[in-house]
XYZ file of N, CA and C in Angstrom:
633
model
N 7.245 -9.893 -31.232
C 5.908 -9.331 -31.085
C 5.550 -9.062 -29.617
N 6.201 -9.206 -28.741
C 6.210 -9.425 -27.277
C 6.933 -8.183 -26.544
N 7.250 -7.339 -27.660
C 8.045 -6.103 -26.966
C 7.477 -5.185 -26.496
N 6.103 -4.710 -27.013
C 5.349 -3.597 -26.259
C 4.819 -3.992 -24.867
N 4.093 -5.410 -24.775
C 3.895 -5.479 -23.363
C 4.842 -5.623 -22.436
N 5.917 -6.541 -22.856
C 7.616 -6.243 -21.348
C 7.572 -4.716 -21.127
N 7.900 -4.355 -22.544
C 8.262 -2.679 -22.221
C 7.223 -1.864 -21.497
N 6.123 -2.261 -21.462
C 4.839 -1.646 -20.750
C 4.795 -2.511 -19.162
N 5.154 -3.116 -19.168
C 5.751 -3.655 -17.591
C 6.674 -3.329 -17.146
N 7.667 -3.230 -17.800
C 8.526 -2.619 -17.198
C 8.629 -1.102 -16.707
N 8.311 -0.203 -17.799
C 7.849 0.748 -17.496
C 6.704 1.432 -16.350
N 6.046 0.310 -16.439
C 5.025 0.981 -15.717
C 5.453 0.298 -13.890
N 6.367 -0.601 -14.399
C 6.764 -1.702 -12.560
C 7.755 -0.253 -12.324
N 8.558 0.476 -13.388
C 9.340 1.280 -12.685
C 8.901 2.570 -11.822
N 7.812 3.195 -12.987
C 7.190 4.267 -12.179
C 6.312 3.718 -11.161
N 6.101 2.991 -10.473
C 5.203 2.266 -9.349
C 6.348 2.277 -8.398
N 7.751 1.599 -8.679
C 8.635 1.521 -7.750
C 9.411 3.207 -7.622
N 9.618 3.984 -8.194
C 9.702 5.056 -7.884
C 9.441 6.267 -7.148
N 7.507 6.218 -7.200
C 6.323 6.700 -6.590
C 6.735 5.733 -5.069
N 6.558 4.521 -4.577
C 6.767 4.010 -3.404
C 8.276 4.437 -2.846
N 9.455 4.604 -3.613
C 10.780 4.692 -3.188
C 10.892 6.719 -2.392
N 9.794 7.429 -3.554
C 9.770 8.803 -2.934
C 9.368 8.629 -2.112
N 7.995 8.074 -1.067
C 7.246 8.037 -0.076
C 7.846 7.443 0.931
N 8.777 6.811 0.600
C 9.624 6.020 1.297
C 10.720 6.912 2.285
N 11.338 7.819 1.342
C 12.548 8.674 1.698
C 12.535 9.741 2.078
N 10.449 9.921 2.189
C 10.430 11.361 2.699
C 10.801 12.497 1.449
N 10.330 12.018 0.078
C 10.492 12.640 -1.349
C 9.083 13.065 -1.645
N 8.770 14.312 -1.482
C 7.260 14.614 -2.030
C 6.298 14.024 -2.581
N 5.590 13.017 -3.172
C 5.099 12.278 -4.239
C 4.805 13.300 -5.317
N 4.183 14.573 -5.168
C 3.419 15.276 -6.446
C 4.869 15.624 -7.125
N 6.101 15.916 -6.040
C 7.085 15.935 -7.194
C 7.903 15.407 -8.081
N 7.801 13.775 -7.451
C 7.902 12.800 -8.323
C 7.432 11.878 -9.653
N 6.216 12.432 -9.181
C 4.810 12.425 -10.571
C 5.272 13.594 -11.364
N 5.352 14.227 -11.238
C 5.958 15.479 -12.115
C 6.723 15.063 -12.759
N 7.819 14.386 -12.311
C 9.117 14.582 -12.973
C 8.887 13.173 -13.618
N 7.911 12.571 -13.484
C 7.956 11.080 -14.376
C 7.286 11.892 -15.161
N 5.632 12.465 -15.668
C 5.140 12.926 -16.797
C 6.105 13.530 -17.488
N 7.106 14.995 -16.990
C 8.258 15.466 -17.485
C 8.781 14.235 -18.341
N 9.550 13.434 -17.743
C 10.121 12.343 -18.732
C 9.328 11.776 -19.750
N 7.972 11.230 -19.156
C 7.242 10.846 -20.369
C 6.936 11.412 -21.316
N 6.407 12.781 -21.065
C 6.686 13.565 -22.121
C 7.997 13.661 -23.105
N 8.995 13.875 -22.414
C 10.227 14.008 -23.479
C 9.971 12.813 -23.819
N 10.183 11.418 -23.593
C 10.412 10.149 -24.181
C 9.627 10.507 -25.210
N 8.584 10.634 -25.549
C 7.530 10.106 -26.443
C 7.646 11.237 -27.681
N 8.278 12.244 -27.238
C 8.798 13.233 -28.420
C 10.011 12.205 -29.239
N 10.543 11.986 -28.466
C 12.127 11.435 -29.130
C 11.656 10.144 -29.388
N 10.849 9.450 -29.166
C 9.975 8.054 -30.086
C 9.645 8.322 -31.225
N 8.549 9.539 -30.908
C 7.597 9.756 -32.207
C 9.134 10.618 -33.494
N 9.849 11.132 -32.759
C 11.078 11.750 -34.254
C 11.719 10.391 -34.390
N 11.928 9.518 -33.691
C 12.914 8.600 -34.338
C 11.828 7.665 -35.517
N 10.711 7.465 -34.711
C 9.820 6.748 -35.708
C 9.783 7.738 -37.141
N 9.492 8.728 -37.193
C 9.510 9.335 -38.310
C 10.947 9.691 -39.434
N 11.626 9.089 -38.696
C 12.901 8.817 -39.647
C 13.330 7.658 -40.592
N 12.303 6.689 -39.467
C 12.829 5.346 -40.205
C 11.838 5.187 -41.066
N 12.564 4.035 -42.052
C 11.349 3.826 -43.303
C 10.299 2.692 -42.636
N 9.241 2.973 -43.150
C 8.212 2.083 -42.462
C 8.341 0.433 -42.801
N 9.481 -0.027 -43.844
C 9.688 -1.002 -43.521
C 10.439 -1.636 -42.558
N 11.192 -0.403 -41.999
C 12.219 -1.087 -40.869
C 11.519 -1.112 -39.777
N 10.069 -0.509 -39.404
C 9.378 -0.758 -38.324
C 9.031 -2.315 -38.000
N 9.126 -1.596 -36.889
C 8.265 -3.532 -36.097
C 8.251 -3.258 -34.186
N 7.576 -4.193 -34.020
C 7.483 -4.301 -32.277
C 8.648 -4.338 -31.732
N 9.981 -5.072 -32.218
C 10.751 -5.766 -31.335
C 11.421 -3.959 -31.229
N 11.810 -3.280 -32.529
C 12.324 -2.021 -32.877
C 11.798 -0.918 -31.886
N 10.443 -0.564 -32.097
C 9.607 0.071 -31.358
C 9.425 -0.058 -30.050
N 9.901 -1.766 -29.236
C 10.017 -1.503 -27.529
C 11.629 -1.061 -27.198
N 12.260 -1.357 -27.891
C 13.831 -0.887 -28.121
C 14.536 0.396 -27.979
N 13.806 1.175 -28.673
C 13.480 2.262 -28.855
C 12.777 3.120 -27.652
N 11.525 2.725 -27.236
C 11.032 3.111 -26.342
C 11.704 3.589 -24.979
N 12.399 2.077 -24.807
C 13.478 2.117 -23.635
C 14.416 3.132 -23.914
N 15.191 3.273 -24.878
C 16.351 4.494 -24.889
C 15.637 5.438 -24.631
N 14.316 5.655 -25.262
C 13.919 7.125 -25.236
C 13.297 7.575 -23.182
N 13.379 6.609 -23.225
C 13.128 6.714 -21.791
C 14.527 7.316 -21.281
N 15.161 6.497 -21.161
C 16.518 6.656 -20.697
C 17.068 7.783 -21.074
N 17.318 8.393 -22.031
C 17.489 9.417 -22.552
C 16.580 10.660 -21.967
N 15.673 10.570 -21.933
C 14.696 11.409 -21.431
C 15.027 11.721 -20.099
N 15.011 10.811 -19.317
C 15.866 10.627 -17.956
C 16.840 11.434 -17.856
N 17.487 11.695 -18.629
C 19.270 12.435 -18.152
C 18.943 14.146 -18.630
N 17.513 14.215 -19.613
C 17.597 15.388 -20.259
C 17.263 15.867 -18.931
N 15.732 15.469 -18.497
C 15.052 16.137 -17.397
C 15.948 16.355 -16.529
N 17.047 15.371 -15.910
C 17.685 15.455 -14.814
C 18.500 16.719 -14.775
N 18.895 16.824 -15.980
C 19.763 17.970 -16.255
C 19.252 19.365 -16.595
N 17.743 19.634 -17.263
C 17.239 20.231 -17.181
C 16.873 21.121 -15.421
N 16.378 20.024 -15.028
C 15.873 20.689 -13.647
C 17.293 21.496 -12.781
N 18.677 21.214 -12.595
C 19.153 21.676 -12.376
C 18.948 23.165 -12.744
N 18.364 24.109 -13.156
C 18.577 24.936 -13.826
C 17.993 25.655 -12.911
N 16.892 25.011 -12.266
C 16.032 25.638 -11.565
C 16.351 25.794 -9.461
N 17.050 27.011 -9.413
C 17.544 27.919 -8.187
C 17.168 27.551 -7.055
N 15.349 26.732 -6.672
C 15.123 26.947 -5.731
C 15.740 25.437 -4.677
N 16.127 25.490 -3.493
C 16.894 24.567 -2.844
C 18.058 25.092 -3.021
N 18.480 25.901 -3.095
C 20.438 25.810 -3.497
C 20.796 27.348 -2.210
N 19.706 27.995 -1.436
C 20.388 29.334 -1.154
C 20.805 28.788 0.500
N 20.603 27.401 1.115
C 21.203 26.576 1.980
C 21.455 27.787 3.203
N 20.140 28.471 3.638
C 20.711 29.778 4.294
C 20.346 29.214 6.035
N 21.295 29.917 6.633
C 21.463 29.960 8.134
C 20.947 31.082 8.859
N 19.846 31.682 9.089
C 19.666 32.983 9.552
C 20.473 33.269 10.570
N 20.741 34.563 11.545
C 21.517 33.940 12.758
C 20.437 33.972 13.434
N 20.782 33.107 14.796
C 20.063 32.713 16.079
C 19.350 33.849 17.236
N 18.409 33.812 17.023
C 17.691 35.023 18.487
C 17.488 34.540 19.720
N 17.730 33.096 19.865
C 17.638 32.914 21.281
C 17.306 31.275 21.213
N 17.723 30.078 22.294
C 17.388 28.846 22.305
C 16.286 28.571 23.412
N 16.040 27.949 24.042
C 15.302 27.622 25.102
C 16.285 27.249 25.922
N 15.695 27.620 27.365
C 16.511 27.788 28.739
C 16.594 25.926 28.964
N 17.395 24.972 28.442
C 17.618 23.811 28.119
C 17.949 23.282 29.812
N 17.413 21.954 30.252
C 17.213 21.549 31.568
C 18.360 21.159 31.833
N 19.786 20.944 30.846
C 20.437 20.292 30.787
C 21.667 20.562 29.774
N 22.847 20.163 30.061
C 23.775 19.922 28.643
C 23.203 19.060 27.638
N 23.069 18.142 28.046
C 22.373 16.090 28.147
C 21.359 16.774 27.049
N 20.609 17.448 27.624
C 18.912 17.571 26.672
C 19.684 18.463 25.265
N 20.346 19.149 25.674
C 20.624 20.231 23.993
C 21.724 19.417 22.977
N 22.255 18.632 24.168
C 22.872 17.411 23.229
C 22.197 16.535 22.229
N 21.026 16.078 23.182
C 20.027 15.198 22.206
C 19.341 15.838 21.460
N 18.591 17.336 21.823
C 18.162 17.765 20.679
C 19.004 17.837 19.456
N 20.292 18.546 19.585
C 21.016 19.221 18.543
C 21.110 17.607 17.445
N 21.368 16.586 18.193
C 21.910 15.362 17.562
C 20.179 14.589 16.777
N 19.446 14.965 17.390
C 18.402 14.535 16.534
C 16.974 15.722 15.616
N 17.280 16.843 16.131
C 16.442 17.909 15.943
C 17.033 18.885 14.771
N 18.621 19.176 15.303
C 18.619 20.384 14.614
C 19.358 20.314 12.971
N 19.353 19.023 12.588
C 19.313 19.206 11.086
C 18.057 20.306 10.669
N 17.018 20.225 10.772
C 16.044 21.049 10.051
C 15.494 21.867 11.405
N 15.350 21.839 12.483
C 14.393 22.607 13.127
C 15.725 23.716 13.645
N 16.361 24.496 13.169
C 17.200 25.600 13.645
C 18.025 25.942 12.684
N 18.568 26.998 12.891
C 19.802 27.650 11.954
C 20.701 27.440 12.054
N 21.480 26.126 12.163
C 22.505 25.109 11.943
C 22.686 23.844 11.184
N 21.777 24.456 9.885
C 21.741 23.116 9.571
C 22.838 23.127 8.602
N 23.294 21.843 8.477
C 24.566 21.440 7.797
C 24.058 20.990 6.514
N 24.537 21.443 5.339
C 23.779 20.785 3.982
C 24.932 19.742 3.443
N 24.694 18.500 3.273
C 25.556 17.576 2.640
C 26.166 18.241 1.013
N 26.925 17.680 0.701
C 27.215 17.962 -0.735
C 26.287 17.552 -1.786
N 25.414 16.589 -1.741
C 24.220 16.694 -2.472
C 23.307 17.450 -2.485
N 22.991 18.286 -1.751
C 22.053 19.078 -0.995
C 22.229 20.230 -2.369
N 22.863 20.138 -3.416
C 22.235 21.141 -4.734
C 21.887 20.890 -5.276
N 21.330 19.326 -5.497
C 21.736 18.393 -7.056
C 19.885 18.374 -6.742
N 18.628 18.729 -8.112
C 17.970 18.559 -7.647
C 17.349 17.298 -8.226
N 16.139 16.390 -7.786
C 15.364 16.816 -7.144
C 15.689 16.451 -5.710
N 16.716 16.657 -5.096
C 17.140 16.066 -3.443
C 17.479 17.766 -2.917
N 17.799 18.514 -3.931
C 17.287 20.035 -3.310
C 16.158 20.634 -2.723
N 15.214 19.867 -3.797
C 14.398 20.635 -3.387
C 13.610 19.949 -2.430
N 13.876 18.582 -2.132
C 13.028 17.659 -0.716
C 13.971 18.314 0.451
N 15.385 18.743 0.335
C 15.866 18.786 1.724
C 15.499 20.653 1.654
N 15.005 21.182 0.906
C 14.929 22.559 0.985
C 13.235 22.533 1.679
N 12.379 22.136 1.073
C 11.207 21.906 1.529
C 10.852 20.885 3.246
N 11.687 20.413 3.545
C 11.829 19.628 4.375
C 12.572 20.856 5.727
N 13.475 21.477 5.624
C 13.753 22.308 6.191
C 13.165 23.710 6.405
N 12.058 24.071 5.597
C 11.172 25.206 5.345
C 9.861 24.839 6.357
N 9.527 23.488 6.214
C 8.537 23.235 6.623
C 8.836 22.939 8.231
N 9.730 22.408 8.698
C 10.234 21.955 9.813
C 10.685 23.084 10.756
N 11.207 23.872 10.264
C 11.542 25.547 10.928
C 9.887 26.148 11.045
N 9.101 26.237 10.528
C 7.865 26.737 10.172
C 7.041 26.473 11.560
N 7.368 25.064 12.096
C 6.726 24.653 13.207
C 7.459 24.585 14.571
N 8.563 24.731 14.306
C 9.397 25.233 15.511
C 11.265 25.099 15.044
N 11.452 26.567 15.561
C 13.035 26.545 15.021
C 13.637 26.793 16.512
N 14.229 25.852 17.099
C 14.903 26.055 18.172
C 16.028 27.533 18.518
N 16.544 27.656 17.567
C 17.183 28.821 17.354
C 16.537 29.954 17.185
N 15.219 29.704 16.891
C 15.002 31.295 17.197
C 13.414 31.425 18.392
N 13.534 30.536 19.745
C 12.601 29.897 20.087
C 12.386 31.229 20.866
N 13.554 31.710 21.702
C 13.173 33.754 22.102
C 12.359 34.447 21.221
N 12.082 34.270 20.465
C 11.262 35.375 19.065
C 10.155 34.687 18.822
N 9.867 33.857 18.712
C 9.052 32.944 18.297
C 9.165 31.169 18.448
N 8.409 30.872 19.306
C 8.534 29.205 19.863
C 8.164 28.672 18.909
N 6.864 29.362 18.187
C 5.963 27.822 17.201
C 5.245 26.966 17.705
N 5.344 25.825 17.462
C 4.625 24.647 18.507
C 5.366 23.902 19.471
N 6.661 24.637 19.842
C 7.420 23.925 20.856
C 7.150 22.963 21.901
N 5.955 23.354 21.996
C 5.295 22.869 23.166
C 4.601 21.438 22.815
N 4.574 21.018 21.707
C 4.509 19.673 21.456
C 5.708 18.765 21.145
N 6.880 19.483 21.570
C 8.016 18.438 21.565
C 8.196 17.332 22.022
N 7.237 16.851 23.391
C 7.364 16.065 24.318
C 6.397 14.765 22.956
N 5.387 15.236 22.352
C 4.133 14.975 21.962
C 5.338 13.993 20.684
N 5.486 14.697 20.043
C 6.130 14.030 18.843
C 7.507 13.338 18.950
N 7.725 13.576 19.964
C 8.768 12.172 20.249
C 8.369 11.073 20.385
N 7.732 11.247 21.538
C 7.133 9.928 22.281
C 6.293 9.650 21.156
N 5.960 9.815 20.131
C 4.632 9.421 19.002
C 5.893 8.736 18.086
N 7.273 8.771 18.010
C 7.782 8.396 16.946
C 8.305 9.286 15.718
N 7.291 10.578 15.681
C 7.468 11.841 14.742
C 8.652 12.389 14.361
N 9.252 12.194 15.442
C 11.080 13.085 15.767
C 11.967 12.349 16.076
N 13.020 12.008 15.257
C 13.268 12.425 14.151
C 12.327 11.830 13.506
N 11.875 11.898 11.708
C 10.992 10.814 11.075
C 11.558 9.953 10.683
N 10.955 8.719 10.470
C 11.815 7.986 10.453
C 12.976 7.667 9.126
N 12.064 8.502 8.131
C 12.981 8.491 7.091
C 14.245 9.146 6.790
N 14.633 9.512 7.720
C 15.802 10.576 8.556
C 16.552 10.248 8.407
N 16.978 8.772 9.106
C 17.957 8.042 9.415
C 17.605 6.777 8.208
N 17.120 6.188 7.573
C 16.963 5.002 6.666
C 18.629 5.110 6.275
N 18.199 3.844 5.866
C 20.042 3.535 5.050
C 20.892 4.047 5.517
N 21.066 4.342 6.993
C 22.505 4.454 7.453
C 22.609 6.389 7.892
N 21.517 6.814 7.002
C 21.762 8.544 7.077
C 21.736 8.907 8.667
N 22.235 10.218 8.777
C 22.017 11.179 10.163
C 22.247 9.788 10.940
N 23.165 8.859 11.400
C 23.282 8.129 12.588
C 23.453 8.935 14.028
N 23.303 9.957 14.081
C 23.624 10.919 15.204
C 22.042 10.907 15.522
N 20.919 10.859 14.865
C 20.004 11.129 15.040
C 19.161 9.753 15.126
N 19.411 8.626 15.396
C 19.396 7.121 15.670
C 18.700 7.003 16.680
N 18.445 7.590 17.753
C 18.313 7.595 19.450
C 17.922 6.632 19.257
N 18.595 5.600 20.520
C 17.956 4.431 21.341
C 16.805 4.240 21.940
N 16.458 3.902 22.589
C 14.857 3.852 23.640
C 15.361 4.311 24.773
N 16.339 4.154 25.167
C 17.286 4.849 26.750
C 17.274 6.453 25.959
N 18.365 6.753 24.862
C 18.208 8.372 24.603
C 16.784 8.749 24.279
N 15.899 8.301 24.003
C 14.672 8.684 23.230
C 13.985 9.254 24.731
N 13.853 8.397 25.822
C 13.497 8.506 27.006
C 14.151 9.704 27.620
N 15.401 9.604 27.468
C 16.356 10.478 28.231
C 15.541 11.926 27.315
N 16.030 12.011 26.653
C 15.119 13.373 25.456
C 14.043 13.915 25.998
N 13.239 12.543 26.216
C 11.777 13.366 26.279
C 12.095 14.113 27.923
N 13.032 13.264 29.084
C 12.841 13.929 30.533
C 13.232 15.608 30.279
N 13.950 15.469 29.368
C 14.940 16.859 29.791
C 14.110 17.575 28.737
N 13.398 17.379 27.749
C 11.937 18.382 27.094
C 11.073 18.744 28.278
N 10.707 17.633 28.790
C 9.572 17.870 29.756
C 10.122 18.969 30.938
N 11.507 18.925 31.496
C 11.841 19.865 32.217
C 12.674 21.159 31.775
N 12.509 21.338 30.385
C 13.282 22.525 29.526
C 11.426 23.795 29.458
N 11.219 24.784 30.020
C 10.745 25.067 30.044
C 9.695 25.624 28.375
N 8.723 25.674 28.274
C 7.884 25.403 26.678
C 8.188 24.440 25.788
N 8.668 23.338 26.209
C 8.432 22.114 25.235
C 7.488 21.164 25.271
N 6.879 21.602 26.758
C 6.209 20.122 26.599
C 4.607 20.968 27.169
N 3.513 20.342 26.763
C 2.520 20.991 27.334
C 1.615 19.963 28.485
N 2.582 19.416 29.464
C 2.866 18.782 30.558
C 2.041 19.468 31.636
C-alpha cells in the first residue's frame, strides 16, 4: 500500500535533481521542463493503456507504482529518441573568418583561443556528442548566443561587445564556469597567474577592454 507515495518521491526527488543538474551544466532549464512534461506525458499514456488491459482484479498499489516506474522509464528512451529527429544543433557550422583583433601578443591569442574560442569564433570544435540531442541543442544555443556578443573571428566586421572582455574575466564570466566542470575544456582551466596574464594582454590588444 506504500507504493504510490515512494513512487511519488521518487519521482518527483528525480525531476528536482534534474532541473538543478541542467542549471548546473549550463542546460537551459525551460528545456529541461519540457522534456520532463514530454515524458510525463508519454508515461501516463502507457499507465493509463496498461491499466486498461488488466482485469481490475489484478489491480493494486504495489502493481500500479511498478508500473508507473517502467512507464517512466520507457517514456524516457521514447522521448530521447524521439527528439533526435529534430535538425536544429546538428549544422555545427564554421563561417570563415573576416578578421581577429590586432592581439598584444602571441601569449594573449594563446589564452584567448584556449579559453574563448570554443564558442566566441569560427573555430569551434564540436565533440562527438555535439548531435545527440538535448546536448545539441545547449551546445548549439550556447554557441549562437556567445558569437552574438562577440565573435573574435569576425571582430574586423563587427566587434560586438568586445570591449567588455577585460570586464568579464576579471568578474569570473569567461570562461563560465560550467565550461570546464567535471574535467571538460581543461585548456580553458586558467590559473589566477593565466587569468591575470589574459586580462594584461586584453587590456593592451586594442577594443577589448574599455580601459
Amino acid at each position: 500500500m506504500r507504493a504510490h507515495p515512494i513512487v511519488t518521491v521518487v519521482l518527483a526527488g528525480g525531476c528536482l535533481a534534474a532541473v538543478l543538474l541542467s542549471a548546473y551544466v549550463g542546460m537551459p532549464v525551460v528545456i529541461t521542463v519540457g522534456l520532463l512534461v514530454a515524458v510525463g506525458v508519454v508515461a501516463v499514456l502507457l499507465w493509463w493503456l496498461w491499466l486498461r488491459r488488466l482485469p481490475v482484479a489484478r489491480r493494486s498499489p504495489a502493481w500500479a507504482g511498478r508500473m508507473g516506474l517502467v512507464a517512466v522509464a520507457l517514456a524516457g528512451l521514447v522521448t530521447l529518441l524521439v527528439i533526435q529527429l529534430v535538425p536544429y544543433g546538428r549544422s555545427h557550422s564554421n563561417p570563415p573568418a573576416t578578421g581577429e583583433p590586432q592581439w598584444a601578443d602571441a601569449r594573449t591569442r594563446e589564452l584567448v583561443v584556449a579559453a574563448c574560442y570554443s564558442c566566441h569564433s569560427n573555430e569551434v570544435e564540436y565533440p562527438a556528442y555535439a548531435s545527440v540531442a538535448p546536448i545539441s541543442w545547449m551546445l548549439e544555443g550556447h554557441v549562437a548566443a556567445a558569437r552574438d556578443e562577440v565573435n573574435f573571428s569576425e571582430f574586423a566586421t563587427d566587434p560586438g561587445d568586445a570591449e567588455e572582455s577585460v570586464e568579464v574575466v576579471l568578474e569570473g564570466e569567461m570562461p563560465p564556469p560550467y565550461f570546464t566542470r567535471f574535467g571538460l575544456h581543461p585548456e580553458a582551466s586558467l590559473t589566477e597567474a593565466e587569468r591575470q596574464e589574459l586580462v594584461d594582454g586584453l587590456r593592451r590588444t586594442p577594443g577589448l577592454s574599455d580601459d
